[in-house]
Short mmCIF file of C-alpha atoms in Angstrom, two decimals:
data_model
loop_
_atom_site.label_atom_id
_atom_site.label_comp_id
_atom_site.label_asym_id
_atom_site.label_seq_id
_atom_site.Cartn_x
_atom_site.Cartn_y
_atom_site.Cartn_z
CA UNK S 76 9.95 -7.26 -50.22
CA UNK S 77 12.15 -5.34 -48.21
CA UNK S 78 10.36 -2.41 -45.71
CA UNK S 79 11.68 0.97 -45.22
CA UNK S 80 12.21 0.47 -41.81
CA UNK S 81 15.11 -2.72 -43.08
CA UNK S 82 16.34 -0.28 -45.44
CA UNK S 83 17.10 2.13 -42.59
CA UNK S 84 18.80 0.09 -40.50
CA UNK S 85 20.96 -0.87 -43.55
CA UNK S 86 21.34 2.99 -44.39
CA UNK S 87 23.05 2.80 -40.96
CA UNK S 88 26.61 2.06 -42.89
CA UNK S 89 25.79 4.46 -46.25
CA UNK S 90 26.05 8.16 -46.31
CA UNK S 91 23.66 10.30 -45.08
CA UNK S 92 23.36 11.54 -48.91
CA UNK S 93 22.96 7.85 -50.45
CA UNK S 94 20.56 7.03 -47.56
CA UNK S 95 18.10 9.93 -48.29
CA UNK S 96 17.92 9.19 -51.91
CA UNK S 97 17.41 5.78 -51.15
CA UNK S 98 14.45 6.59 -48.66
CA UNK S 99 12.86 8.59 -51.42
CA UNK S 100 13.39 6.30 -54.28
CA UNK S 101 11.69 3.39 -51.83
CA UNK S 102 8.79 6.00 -51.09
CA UNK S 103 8.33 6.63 -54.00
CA UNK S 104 8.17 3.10 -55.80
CA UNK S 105 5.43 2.33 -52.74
CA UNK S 106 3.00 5.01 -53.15
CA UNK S 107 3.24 4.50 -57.14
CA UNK S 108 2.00 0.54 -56.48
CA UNK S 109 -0.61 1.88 -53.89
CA UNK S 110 1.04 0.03 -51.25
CA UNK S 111 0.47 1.33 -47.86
CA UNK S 112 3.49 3.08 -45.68
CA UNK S 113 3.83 4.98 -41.97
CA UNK S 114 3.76 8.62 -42.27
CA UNK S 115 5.86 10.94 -43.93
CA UNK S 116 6.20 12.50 -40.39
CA UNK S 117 7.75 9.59 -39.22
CA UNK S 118 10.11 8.85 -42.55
CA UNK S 119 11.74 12.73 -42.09
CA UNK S 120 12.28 11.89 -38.11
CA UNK S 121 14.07 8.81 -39.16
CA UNK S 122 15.97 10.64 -41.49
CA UNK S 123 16.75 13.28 -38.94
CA UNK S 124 17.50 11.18 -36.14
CA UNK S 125 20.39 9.65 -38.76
CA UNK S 126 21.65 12.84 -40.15
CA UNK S 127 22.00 14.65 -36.94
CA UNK S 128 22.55 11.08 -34.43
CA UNK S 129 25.06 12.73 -31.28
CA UNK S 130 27.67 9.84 -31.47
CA UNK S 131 31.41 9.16 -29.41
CA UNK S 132 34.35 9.50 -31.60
CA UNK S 133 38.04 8.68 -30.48
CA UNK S 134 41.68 8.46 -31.78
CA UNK S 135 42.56 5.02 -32.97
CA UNK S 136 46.18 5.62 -33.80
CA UNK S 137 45.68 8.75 -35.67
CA UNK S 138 42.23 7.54 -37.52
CA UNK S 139 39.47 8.85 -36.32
CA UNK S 140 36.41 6.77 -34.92
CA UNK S 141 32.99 7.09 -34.17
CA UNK S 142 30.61 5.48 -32.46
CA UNK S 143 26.45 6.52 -32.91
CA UNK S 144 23.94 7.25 -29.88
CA UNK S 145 20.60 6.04 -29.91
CA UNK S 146 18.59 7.58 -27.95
CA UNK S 147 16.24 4.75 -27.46
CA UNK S 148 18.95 2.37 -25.53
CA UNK S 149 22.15 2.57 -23.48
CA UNK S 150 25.26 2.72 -24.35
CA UNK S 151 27.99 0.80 -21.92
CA UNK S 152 31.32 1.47 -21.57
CA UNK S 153 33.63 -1.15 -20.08
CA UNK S 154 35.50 -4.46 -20.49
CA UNK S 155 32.53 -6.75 -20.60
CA UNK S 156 31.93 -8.16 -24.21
CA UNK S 157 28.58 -7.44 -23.92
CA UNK S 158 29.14 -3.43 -24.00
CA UNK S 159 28.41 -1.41 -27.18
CA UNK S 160 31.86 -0.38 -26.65
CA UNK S 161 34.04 -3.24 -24.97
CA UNK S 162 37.78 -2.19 -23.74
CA UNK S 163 39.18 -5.62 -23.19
CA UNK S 164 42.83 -5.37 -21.99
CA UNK S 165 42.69 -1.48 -21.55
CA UNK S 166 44.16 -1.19 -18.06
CA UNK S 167 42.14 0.60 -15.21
CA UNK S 168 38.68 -0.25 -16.91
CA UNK S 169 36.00 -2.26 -14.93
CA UNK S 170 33.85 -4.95 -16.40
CA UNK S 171 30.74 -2.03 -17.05
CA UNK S 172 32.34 0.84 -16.28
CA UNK S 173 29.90 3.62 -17.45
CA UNK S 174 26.74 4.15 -19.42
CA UNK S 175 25.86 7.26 -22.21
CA UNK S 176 21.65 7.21 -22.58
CA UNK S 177 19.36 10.24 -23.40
CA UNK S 178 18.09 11.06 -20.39
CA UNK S 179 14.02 12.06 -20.98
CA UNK S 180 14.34 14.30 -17.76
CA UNK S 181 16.94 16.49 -19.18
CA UNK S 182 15.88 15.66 -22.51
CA UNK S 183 19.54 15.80 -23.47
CA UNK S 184 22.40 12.58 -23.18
CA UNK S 185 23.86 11.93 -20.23
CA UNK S 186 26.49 10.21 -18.38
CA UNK S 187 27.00 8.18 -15.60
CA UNK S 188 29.46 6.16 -13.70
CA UNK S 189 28.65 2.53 -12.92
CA UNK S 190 30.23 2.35 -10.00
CA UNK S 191 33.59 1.61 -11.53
CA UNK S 192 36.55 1.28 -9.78
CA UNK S 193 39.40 3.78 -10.83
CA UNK S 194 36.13 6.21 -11.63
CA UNK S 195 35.06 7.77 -14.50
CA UNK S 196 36.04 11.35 -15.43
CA UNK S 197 34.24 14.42 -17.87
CA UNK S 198 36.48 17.09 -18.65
CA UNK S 199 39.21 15.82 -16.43
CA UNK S 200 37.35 15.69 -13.32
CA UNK S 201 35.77 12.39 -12.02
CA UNK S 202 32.06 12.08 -11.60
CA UNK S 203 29.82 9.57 -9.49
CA UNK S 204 27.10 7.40 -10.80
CA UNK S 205 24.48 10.49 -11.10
CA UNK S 206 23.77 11.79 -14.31
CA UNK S 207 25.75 14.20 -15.58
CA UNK S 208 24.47 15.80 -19.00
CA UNK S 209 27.02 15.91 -22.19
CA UNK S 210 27.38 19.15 -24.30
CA UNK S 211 28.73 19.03 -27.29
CA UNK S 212 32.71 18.47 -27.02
CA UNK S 213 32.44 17.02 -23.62
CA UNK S 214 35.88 14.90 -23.25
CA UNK S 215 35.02 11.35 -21.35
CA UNK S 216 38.05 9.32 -20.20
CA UNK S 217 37.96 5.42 -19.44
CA UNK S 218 41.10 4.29 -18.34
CA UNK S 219 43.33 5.42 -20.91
CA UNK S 220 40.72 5.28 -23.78
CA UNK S 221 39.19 9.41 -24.22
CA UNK S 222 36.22 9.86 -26.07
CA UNK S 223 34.47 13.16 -27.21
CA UNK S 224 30.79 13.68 -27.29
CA UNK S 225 29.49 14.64 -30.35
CA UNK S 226 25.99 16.42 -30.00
CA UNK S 227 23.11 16.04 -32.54
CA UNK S 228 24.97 17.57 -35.79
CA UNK S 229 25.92 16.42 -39.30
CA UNK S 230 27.97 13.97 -38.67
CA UNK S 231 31.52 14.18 -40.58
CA UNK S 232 33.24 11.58 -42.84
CA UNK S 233 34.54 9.35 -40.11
CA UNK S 234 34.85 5.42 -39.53
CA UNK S 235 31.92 4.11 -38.03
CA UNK S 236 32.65 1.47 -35.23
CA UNK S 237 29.89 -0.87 -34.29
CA UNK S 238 30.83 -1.94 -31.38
CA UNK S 239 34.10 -0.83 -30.64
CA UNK S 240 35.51 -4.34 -29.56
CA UNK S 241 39.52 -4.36 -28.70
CA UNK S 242 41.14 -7.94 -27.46
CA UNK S 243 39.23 -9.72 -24.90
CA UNK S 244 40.65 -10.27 -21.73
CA UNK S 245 39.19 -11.76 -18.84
CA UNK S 246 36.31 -10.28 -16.93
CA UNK S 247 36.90 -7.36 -14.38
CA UNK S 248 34.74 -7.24 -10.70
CA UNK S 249 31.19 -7.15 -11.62
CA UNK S 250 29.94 -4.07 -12.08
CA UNK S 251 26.59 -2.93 -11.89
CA UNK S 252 24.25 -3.09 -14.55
CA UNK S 253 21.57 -1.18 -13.73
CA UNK S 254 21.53 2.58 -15.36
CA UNK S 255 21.00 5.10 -12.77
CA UNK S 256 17.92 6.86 -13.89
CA UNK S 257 15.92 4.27 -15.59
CA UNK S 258 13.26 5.77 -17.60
CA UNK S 259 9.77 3.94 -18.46
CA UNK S 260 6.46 5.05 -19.13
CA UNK S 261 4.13 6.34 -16.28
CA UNK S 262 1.32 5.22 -14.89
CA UNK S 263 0.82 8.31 -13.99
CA UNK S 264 1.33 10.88 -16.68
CA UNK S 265 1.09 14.36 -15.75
CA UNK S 266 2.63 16.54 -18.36
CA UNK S 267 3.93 20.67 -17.90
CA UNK S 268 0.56 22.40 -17.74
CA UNK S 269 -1.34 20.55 -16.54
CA UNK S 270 -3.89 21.63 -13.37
CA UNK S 271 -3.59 19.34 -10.01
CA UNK S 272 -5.13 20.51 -6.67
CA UNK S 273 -5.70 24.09 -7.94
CA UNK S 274 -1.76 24.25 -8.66
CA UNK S 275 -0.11 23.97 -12.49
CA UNK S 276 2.52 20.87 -12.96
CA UNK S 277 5.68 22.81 -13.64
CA UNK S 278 8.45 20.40 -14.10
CA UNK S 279 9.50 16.54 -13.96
CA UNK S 280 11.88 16.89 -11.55
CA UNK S 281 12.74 13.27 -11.27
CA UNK S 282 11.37 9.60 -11.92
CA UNK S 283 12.00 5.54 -11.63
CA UNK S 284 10.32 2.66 -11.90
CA UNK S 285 8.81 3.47 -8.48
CA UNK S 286 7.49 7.28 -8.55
CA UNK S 287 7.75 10.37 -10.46
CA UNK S 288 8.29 13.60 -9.03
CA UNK S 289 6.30 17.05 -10.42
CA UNK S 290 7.10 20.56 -9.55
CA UNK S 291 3.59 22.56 -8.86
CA UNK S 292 3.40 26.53 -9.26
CA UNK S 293 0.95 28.60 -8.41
CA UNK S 294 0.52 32.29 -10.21
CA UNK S 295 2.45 33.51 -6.65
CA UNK S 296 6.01 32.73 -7.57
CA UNK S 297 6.91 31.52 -4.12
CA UNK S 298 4.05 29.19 -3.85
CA UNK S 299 5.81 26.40 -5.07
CA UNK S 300 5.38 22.61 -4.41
CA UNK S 301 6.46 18.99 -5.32
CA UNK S 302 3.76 16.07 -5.54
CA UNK S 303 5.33 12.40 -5.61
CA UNK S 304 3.03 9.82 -7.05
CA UNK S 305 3.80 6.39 -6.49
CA UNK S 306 3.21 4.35 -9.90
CA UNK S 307 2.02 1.29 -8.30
CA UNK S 308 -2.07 1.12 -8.14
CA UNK S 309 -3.13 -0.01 -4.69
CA UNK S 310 -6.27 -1.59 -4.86
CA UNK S 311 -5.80 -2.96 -1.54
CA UNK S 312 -7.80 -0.60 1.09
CA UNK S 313 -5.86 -1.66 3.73
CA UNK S 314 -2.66 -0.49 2.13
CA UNK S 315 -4.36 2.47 1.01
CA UNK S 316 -6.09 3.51 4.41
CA UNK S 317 -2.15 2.32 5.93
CA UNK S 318 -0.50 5.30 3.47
CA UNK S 319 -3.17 7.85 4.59
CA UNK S 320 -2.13 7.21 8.16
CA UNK S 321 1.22 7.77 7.34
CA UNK S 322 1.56 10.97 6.25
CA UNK S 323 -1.32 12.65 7.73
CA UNK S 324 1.09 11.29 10.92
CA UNK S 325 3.60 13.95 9.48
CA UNK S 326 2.27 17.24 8.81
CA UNK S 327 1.88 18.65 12.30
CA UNK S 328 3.78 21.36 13.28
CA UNK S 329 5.72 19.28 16.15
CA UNK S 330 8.10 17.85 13.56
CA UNK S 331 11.78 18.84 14.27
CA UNK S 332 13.20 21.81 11.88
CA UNK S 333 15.23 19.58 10.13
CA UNK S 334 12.40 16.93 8.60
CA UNK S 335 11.12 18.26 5.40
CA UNK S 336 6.93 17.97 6.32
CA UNK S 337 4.26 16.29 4.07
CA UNK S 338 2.06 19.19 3.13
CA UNK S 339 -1.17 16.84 2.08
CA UNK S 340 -1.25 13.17 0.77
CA UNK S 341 -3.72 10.15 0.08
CA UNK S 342 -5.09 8.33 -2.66
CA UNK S 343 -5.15 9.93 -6.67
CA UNK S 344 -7.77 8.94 -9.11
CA UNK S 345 -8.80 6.06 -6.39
CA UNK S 346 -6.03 4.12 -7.02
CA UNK S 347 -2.11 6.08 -6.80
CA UNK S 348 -0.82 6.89 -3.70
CA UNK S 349 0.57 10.48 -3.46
CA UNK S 350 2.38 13.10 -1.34
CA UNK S 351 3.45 16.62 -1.50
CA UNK S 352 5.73 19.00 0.12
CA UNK S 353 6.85 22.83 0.17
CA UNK S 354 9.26 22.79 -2.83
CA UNK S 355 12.94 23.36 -1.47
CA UNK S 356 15.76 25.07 -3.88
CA UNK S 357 18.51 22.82 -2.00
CA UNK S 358 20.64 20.36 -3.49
CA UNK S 359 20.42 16.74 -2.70
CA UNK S 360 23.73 15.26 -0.97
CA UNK S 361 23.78 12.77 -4.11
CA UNK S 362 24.08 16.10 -6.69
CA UNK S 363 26.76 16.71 -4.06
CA UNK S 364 28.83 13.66 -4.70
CA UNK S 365 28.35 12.86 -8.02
CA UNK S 366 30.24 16.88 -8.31
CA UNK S 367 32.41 16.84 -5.54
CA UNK S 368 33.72 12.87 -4.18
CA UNK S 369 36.11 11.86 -3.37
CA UNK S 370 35.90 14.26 -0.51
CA UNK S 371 39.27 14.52 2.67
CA UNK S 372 38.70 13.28 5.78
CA UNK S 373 38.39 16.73 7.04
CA UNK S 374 35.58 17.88 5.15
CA UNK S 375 33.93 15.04 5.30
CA UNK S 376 33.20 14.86 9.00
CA UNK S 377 31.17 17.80 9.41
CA UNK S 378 28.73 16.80 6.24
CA UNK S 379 28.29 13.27 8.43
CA UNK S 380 27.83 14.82 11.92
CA UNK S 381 25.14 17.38 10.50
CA UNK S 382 23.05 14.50 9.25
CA UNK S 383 23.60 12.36 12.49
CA UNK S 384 22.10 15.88 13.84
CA UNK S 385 18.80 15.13 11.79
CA UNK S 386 18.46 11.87 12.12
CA UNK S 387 19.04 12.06 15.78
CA UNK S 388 16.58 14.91 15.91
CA UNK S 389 13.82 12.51 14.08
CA UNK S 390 14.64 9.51 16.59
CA UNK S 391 14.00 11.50 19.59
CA UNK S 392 10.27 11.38 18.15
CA UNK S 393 10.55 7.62 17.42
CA UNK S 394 11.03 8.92 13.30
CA UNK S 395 13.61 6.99 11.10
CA UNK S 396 13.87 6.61 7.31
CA UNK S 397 14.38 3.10 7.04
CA UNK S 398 15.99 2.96 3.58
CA UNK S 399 18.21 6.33 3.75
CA UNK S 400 20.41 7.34 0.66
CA UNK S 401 22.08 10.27 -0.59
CA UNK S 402 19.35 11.70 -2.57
CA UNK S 403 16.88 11.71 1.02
CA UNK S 404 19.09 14.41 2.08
CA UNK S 405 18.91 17.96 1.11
CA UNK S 406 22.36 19.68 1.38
CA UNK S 407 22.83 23.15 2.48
CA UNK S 408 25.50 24.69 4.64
CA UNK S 409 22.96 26.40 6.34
CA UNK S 410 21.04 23.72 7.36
CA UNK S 411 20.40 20.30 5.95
CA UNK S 412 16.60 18.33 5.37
CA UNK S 413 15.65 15.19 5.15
CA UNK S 414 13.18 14.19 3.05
CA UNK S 415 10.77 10.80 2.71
CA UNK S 416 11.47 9.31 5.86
CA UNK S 417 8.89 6.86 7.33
CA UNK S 418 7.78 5.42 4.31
CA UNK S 419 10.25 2.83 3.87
CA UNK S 420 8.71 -0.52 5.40
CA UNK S 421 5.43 0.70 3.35
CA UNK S 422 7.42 1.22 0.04
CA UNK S 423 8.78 -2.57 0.75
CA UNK S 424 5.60 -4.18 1.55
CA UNK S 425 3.37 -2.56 -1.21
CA UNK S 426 5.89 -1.76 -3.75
CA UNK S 427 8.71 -4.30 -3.43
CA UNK S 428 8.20 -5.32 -7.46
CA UNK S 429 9.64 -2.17 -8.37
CA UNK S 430 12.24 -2.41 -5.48
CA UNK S 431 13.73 -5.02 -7.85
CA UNK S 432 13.82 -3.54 -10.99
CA UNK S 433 16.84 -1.06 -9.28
CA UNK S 434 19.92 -1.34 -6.98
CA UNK S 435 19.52 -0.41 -3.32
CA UNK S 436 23.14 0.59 -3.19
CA UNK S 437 22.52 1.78 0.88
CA UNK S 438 20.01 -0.60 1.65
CA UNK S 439 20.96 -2.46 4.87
CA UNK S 440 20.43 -6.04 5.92
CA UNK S 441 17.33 -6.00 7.20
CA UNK S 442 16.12 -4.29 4.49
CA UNK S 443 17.05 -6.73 2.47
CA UNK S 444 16.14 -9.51 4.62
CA UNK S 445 12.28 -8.08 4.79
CA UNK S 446 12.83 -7.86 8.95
CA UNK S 447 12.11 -5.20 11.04
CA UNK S 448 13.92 -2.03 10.28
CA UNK S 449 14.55 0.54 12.95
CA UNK S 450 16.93 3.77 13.46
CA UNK S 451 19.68 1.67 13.40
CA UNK S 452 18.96 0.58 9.28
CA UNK S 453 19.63 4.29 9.06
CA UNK S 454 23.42 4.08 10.79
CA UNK S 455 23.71 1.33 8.46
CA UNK S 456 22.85 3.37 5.09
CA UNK S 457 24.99 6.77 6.75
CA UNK S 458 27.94 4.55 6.70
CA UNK S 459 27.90 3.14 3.40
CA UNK S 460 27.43 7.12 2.75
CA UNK S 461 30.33 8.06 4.69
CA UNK S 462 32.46 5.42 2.80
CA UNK S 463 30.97 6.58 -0.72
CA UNK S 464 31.77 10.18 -0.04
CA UNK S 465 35.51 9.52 1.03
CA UNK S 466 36.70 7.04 -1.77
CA UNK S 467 34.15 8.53 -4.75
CA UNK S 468 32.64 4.93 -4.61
CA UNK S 469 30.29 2.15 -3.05
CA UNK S 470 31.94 -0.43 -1.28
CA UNK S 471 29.18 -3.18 -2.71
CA UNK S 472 28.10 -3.39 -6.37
CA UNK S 473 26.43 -6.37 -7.99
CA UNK S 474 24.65 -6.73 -10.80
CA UNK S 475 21.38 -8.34 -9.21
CA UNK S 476 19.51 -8.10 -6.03
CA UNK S 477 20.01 -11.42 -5.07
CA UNK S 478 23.95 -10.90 -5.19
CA UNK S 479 23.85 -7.28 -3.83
CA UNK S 480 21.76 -8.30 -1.01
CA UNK S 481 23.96 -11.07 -0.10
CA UNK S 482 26.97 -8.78 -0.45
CA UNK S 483 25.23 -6.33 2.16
CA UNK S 484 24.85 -9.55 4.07
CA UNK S 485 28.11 -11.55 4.02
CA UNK S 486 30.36 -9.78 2.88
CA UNK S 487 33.08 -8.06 4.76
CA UNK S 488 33.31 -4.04 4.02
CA UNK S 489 36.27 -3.67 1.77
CA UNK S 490 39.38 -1.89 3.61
CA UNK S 491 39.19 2.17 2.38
CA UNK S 492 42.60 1.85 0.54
CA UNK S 493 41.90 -1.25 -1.64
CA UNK S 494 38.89 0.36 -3.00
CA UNK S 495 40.81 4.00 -3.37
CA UNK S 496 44.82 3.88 -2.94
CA UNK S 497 44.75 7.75 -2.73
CA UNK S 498 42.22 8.63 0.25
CA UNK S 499 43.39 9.56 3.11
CA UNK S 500 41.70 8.01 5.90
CA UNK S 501 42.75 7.73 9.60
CA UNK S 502 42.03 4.53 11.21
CA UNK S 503 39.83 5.96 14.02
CA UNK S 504 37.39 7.26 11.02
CA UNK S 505 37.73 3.93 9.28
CA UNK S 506 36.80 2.47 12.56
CA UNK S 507 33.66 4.36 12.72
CA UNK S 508 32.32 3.31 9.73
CA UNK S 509 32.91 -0.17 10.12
CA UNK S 510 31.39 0.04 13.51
CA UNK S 511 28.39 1.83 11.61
CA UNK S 512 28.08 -0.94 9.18
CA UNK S 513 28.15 -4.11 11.43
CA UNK S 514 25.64 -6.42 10.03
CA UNK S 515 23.86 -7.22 12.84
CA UNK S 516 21.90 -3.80 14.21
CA UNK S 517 22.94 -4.93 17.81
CA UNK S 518 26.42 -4.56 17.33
CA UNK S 519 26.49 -1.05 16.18
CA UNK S 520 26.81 2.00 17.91
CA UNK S 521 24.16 1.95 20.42
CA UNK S 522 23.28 5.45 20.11
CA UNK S 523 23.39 8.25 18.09
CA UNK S 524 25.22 10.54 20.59
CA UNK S 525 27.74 7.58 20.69
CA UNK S 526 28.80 8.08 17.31
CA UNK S 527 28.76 11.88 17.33
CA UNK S 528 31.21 11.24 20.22
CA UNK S 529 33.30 9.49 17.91
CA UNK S 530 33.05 11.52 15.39
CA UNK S 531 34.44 14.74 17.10
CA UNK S 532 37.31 12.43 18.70
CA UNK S 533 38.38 12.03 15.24
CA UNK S 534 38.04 15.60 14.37
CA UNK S 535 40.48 16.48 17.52
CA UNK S 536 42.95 13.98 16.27
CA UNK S 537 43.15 15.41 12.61
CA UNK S 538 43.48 18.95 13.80
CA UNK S 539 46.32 17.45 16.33
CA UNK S 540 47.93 15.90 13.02
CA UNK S 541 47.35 19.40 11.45
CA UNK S 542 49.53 21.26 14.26
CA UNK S 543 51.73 18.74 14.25
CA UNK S 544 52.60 19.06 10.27
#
């Protein structure tokens, strides 16, 4: 006998009028033989869910096409048959080129570049692979293929499209396939309203496989903080009494300006390790480039030498990050932060399970390699940073560790132009980040001073160029 939950999914291709009756009539037979069935509650979310699904609808030579959301799984854009909608043989489109997913955060759909090649663009102006959220009407472009987001309404009398498939053609660059922003189920659940050290939880103000991140509030409006809570219970008292060390080690007052301090930290419910911090209003550099790469060459170099200020400021106290990305540094024109440095050969050792389940984009060899890391894994991570933020994109993607780490390892860093024809690099800048990059920590810049030095060499030779225009 067929369920209602079959007779859903084969509602998928009726009407939303026909599928509703049917529903009913099935109900209806079931609870008339006595026959036992999931709640009504559930039956009229279903039926929601499929009268009001947010779908992707397009032109297909004057027809127009749809193509449904769920928000329970991804939806992949790019020219790899196994997308939900593959563009074979549409020019400019990498193998998984972006990704459409209902973001639990936001609690709205949102979209994100994979790292693509010729980028991804909302409204007409490209975006990185941060989430972006989609209103309703939101115009996406993939190569020459637009598509307009279609937020949770009735849905009109179109042709469905499951998957949109056009000719196959043979496979683009891999691509990542890895959604930014993976959302599972916490270990550690705190939910908005909730009481933690004498503070209310706020907010979710991010999470991954590896942590999640609340916003606390007190009834004082500016006493505001952030716990993270690492999901991974350490029942190792070694590794636990290790993490205490650390960040007790960073909450005096000697810290430079420029280090965002650990407030309090230790061990939750005997088994999660925590932190917290003073809650800061700043951007992080990634919300910066997902809105703003590809950035010039000109104001680009002041965004690097401010955080080669901070990290330089840390090393003088023997303090690195050790796995530094964009979203460890909080932008501000008055002042940048950075935020959970000296954690990183920790995270590795006690977490590295998660470590797997998402890309280390930034990560540099040694990281990679389990050795020792050191301030120079930092110059390493800045400069794969430095390339991001001048072409709009990473200069490594893979869809595995194993191949991203041997990328990071082997493979030479990919000339500025061939991964964007249109920036605008001079070759003393370009020489700076390959310098940055080397793959063996002794042959980069031996200092940090050294490549500040650089740095403002450059500068002088682009406002030369400037005069000289």
């Amino acid at each position: 006998m067929e369920t209602i939950e079959n007779l859903f999914r084969r509602g998928r291709r009726q009407s939303c009028k026909t599928h509703f009756r049917a529903i009913f009539q099935k109900l209806f037979r079931t609870l008339k033989s006595g026959l036992k069935v999931f709640p009504v509650s559930a039956m009229i979310s279903e039926f929601n869910r499929r009268l009001f699904m947010p779908y992707l609808e397009y032109d297909d030579h004057g027809t127009i096409r749809r193509v449904n959301l769920a928000g329970d799984r991804e939806t992949f854009i790019g020219r790899d048959q196994q997308c939900t909608i593959c563009l074979a043989g549409v020019p400019q489109v990498s193998r998984r080129h972006c990704v459409v997913y209902f973001n639990t955060n936001l609690n709205a759909y949102a979209l994100a570049d994979m790292h693509s090649t010729n980028g991804t663009k909302l409204n007409g102006v490209k975006i990185s692979q941060n989430d972006v959220t989609l209103n309703d009407g939101d115009r996406i472009q993939v190569g020459a293929i637009r598509f307009t987001f279609r937020g949770e309404q009735e849905q009109p009398d179109v042709k469905l499209v499951d998957p949109l498939n056009i000719d196959p053609l043979s496979y683009a660059p891999v691509i990542p396939s890895v959604a930014p922003g993976m959302q599972k189920n916490y270990t550690q659940n705190l939910t908005p309203g909730a009481s933690i050290d004498g503070m209310v939880v706020a907010a979710v103000l991010s999470a991954c496989d590896e942590s999640v991140h609340y916003l606390l509030t007190d009834h004082e409006p500016e006493q505001r903080r952030t716990i993270k809570i690492f999901k991974t219970p350490q029942s190792d008292p070694e590794a636990r009494k290790e993490f205490s060390d650390i960040i007790s080690g960073f909450q005096s007052g000697t810290l430079p300006k420029t280090l965002l301090p650990y407030t309090g930290g230790g061990i939750r419910s005997e088994e999660y390790c925590y932190y917290t911090t003073d809650f800061q209003e700043y951007p992080s550099l990634a919300a910066m480039i997902s809105a703003r790469a590809p950035l010039d060459e000109k104001k680009t170099l002041p965004i690097i030498f401010s955080i080669i200020e901070i990290l330089d400021d840390a090393n003088q106290q023997s303090i690195f990050h050790g796995n530094l990305k964009p979203s460890k540094i909080l932008y501000s024109q008055k002042g940048s932060l950075m935020i959970g440095y000296g954690l990183a050969a920790w995270l590795r050792a006690h977490l590295k399970n998660n470590f797997k389940q998402r890309p280390e984009w930034y990560a540099s060899p040694e990281w990679f390699a389990g050795q020792e890391l050191t301030w120079k894994s930092d110059m390493y991570s800045l400069g794969i940073i430095f390339y991001q933020i001048l072409t709009g994109v990473l200069p490594f993607r893979a869809e595995t560790e194993q191949e991203l780490a041997r990328m990071h390892a082997e493979d030479p860093l990919p000339f500025i132009k061939d991964r964007n024809e249109n920036a605008k690099v001079t070759s003393v800048t370009e020489g700076i980040i390959r310098r940055m990059t080397m793959k063996n920590p002794k042959n980069r810049y031996s200092s940090w001073n050294e490549v500040l030095f650089q740095l403002k060499k450059a500068n002088s030779l682009l406002e030369e160029q400037e005069k000289q225009s």
